[in-house]
Tab-separated table of C-alpha atoms in Angstrom:
chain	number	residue	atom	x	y	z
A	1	UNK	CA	-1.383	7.480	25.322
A	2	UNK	CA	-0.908	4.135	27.307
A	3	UNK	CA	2.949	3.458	27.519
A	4	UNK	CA	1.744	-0.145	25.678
A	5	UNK	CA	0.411	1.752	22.630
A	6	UNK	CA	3.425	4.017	22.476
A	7	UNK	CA	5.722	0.925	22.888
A	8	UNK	CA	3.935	-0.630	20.002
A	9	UNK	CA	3.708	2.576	17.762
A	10	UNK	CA	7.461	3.283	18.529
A	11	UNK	CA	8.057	-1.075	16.871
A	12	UNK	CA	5.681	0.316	14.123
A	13	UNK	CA	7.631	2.974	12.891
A	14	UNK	CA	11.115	0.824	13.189
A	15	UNK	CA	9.339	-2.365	11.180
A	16	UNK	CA	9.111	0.692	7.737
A	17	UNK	CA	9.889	-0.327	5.256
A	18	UNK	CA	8.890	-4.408	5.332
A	19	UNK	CA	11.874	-6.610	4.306
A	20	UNK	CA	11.134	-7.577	0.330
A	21	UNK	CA	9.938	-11.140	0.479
A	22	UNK	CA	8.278	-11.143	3.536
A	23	UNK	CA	4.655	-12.761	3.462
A	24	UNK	CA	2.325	-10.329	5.061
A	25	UNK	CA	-0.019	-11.447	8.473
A	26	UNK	CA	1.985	-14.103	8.469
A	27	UNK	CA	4.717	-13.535	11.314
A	28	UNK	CA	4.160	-9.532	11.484
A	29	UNK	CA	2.766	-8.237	15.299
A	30	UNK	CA	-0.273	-5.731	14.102
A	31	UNK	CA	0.373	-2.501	14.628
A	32	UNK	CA	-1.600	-0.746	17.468
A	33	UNK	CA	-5.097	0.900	16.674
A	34	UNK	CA	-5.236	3.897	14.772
A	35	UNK	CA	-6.661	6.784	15.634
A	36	UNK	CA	-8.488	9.932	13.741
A	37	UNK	CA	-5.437	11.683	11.826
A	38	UNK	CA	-5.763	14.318	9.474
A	39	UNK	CA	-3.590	15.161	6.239
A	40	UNK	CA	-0.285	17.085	6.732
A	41	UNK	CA	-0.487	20.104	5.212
A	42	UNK	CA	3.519	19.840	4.279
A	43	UNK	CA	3.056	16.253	2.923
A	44	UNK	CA	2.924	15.189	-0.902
A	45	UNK	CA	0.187	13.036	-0.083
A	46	UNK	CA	-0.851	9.889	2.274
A	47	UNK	CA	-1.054	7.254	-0.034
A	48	UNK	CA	2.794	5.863	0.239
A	49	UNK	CA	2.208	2.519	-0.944
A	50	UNK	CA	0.150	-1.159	-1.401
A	51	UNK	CA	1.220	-4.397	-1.056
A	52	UNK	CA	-0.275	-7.709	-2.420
A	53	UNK	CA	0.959	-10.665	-0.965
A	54	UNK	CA	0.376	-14.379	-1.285
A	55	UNK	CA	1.840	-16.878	0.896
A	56	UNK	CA	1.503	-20.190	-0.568
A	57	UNK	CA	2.469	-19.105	-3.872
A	58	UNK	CA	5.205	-19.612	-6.476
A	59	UNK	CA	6.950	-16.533	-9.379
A	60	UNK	CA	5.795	-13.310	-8.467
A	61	UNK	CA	3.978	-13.270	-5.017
A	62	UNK	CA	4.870	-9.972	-3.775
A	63	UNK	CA	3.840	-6.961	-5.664
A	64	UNK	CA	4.253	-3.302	-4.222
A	65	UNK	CA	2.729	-0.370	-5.786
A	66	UNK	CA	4.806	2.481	-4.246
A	67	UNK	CA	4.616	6.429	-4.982
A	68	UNK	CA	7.111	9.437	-4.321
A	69	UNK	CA	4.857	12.148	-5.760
A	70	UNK	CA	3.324	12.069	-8.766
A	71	UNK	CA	5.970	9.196	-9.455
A	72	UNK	CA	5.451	5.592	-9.597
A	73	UNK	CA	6.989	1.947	-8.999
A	74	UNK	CA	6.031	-1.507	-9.092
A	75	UNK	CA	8.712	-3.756	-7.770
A	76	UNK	CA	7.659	-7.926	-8.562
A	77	UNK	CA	9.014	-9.976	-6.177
A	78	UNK	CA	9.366	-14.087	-5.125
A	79	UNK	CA	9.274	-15.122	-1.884
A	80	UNK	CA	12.815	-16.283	-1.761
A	81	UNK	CA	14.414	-15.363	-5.488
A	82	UNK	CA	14.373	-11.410	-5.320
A	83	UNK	CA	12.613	-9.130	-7.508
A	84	UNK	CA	13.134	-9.863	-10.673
A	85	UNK	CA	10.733	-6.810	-12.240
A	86	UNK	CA	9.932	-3.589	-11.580
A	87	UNK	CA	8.463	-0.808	-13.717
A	88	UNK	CA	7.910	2.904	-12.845
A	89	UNK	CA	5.269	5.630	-14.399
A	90	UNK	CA	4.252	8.764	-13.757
A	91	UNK	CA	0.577	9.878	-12.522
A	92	UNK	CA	-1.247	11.733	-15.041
A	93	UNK	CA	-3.500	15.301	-14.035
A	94	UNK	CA	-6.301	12.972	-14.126
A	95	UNK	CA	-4.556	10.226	-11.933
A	96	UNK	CA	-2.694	13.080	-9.587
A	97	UNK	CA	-6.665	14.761	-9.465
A	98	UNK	CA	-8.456	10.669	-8.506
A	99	UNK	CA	-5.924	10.657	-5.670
A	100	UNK	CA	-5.733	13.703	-4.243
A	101	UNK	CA	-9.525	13.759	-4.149
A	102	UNK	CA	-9.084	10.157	-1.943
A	103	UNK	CA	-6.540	11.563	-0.364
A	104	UNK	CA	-8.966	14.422	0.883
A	105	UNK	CA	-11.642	11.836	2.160
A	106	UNK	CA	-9.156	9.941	4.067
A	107	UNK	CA	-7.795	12.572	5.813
A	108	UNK	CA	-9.697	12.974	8.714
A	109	UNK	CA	-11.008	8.993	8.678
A	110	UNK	CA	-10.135	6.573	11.897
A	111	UNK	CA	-8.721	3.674	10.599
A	112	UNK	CA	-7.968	0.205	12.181
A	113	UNK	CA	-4.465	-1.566	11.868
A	114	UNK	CA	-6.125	-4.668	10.288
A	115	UNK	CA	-9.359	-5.580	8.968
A	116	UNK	CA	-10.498	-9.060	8.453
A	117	UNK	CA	-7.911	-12.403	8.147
A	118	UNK	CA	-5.424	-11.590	5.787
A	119	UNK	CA	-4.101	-14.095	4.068
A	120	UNK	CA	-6.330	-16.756	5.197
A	121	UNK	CA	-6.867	-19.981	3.540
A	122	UNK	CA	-4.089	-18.418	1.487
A	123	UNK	CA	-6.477	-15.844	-0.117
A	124	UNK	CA	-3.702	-13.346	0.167
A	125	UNK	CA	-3.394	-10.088	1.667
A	126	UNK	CA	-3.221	-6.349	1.226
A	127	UNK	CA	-1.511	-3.461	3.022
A	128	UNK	CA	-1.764	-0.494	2.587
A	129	UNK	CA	0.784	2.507	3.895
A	130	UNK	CA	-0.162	5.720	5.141
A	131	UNK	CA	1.593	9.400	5.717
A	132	UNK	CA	-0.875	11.355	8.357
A	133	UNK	CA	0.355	13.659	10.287
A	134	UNK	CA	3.966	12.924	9.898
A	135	UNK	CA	3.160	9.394	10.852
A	136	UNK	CA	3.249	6.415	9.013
A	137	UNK	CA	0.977	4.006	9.389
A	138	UNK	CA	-0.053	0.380	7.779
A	139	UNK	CA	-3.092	-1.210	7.027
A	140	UNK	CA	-3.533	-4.555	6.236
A	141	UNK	CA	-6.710	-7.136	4.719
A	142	UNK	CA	-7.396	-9.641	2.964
A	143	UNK	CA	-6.857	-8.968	-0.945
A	144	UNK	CA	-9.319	-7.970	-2.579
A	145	UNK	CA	-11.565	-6.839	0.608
A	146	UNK	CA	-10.635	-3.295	1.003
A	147	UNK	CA	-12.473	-1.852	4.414
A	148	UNK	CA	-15.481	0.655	3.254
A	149	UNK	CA	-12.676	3.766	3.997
A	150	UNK	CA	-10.484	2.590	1.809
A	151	UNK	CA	-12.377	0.775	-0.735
A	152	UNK	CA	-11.627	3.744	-3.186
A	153	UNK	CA	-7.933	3.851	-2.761
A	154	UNK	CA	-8.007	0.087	-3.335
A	155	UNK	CA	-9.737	0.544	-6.457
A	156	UNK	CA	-7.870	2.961	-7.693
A	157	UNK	CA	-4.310	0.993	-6.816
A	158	UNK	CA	-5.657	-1.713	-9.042
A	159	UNK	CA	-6.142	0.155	-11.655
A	160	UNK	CA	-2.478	1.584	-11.034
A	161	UNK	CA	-1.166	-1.759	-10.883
A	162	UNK	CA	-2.988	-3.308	-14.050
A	163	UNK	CA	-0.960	-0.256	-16.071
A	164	UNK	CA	2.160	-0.810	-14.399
A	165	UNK	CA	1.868	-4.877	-14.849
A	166	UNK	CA	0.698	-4.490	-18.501
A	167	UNK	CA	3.139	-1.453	-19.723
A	168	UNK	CA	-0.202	0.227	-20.815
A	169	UNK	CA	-0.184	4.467	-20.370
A	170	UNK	CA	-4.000	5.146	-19.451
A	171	UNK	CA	-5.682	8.430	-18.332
A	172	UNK	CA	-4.550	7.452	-14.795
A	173	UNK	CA	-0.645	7.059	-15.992
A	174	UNK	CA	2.065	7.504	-18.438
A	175	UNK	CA	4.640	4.529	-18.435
A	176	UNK	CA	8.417	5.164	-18.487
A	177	UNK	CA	10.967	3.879	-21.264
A	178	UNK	CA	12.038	0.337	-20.831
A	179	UNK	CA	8.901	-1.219	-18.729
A	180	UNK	CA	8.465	-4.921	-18.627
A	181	UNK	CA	5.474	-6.995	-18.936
A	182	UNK	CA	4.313	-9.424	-16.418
C-alpha cells in the first residue's frame, strides 16, 4: 500500500462517525479507493448505515438509517437545529433474510469511495457505510443513483426508511413503542 493511501485510509477511519448536521460532498476529502474486501466472518453484517443529505434545504435534511443487528434507527436531523426525531424498529426474518442475502453479494465486490456528483445542483446525496473485513468504509452518490453494486442495498434502505418515517411495521420491520411520524 502507497504510504498516501494508508495516510488517507488512516483520516478515513478517524472522520467515523460524521458530525450530525454535516452536509455530505460538500467539505468532506473522499476517502481513498476501495479495494476487493470480503465479509468478516465475526461481523453482524456490513451494512452499518445510509445517509441522505440535502444541502440547500430547510426541516429535516439529514436522515440516517443506522443498524446494530437486527436493530434499527432513524435519527431526523436540520442542518443547524439538531435532530429533532428519531424512531427505531427491529428487522423482521424476512427483512434480516433481504439483507443478509445483499450482504452475501457485496461481500467480495470492489467498490469505489464515490460515484457520480453528489449533491450537485443540490440533488442531494447518499452514503452509504460499510463493515468488511474489520474495516469501515463509506460510500457516497448522488441520492437516488445508487452504483449497479449497491443498487439493491439502496433499494432496500428505502424501503427501511419509508417504515421508519411513516411508523408503519411491514414484512421488512416491526416498529418500536412511541415512534413519530415525519
Amino acid at each position: 500500500m502507497k504510504p498516501n493511501t494508508l495516510f488517507k485510509v488512516l483520516v478515513l477511519i478517524a472522520s467515523f462517525p460524521f458530525a450530525a448536521g454535516c452536509a455530505l460532498g460538500s467539505e468532506e476529502d473522499p476517502a481513498p479507493g476501495q479495494q476487493s474486501l470480503g465479509a468478516s466472518p465475526d461481523a453482524e453484517g456490513i451494512w452499518l448505515s445510509t445517509k441522505y443529505s440535502f444541502g440547500l434545504c430547510s426541516g429535516e435534511c439529514i436522515t440516517t438509517i443506522s443498524r446494530d443487528g437486527a436493530e434499527l434507527s432513524l435519527k431526523a436531523c436540520t442542518h443547524n437545529q439538531g435532530c429533532p426525531r428519531s424512531n427505531l424498529a427491529t428487522l423482521t426474518d424476512e427483512g434480516a433474510r433481504k439483507l443478509d442475502e445483499i450482504e452475501d453479494a457485496l461481500s467480495g465486490v470492489a467498490l469505489d469511495d464515490r460515484y457520480g456528483c453528489p449533491d450537485c445542483a443540490d440533488g442531494g446525496a447518499t452514503s452509504v457505510h460499510l463493515r468488511r473485513d474489520g474495516l469501515e468504509t463509506s460510500h457516497l452518490y448522488q441520492y437516488a443513483e445508487a452504483p449497479a453494486p449497491l443498487l439493491a442495498l439502496d433499494h432496500l434502505v428505502a424501503d427501511l426508511r419509508l417504515g421508519l418515517d411513516s411508523c408503519t411495521s411491514g414484512p421488512l420491520l416491526k416498529l418500536s413503542t412511541g415512534c413519530t411520524p415525519k
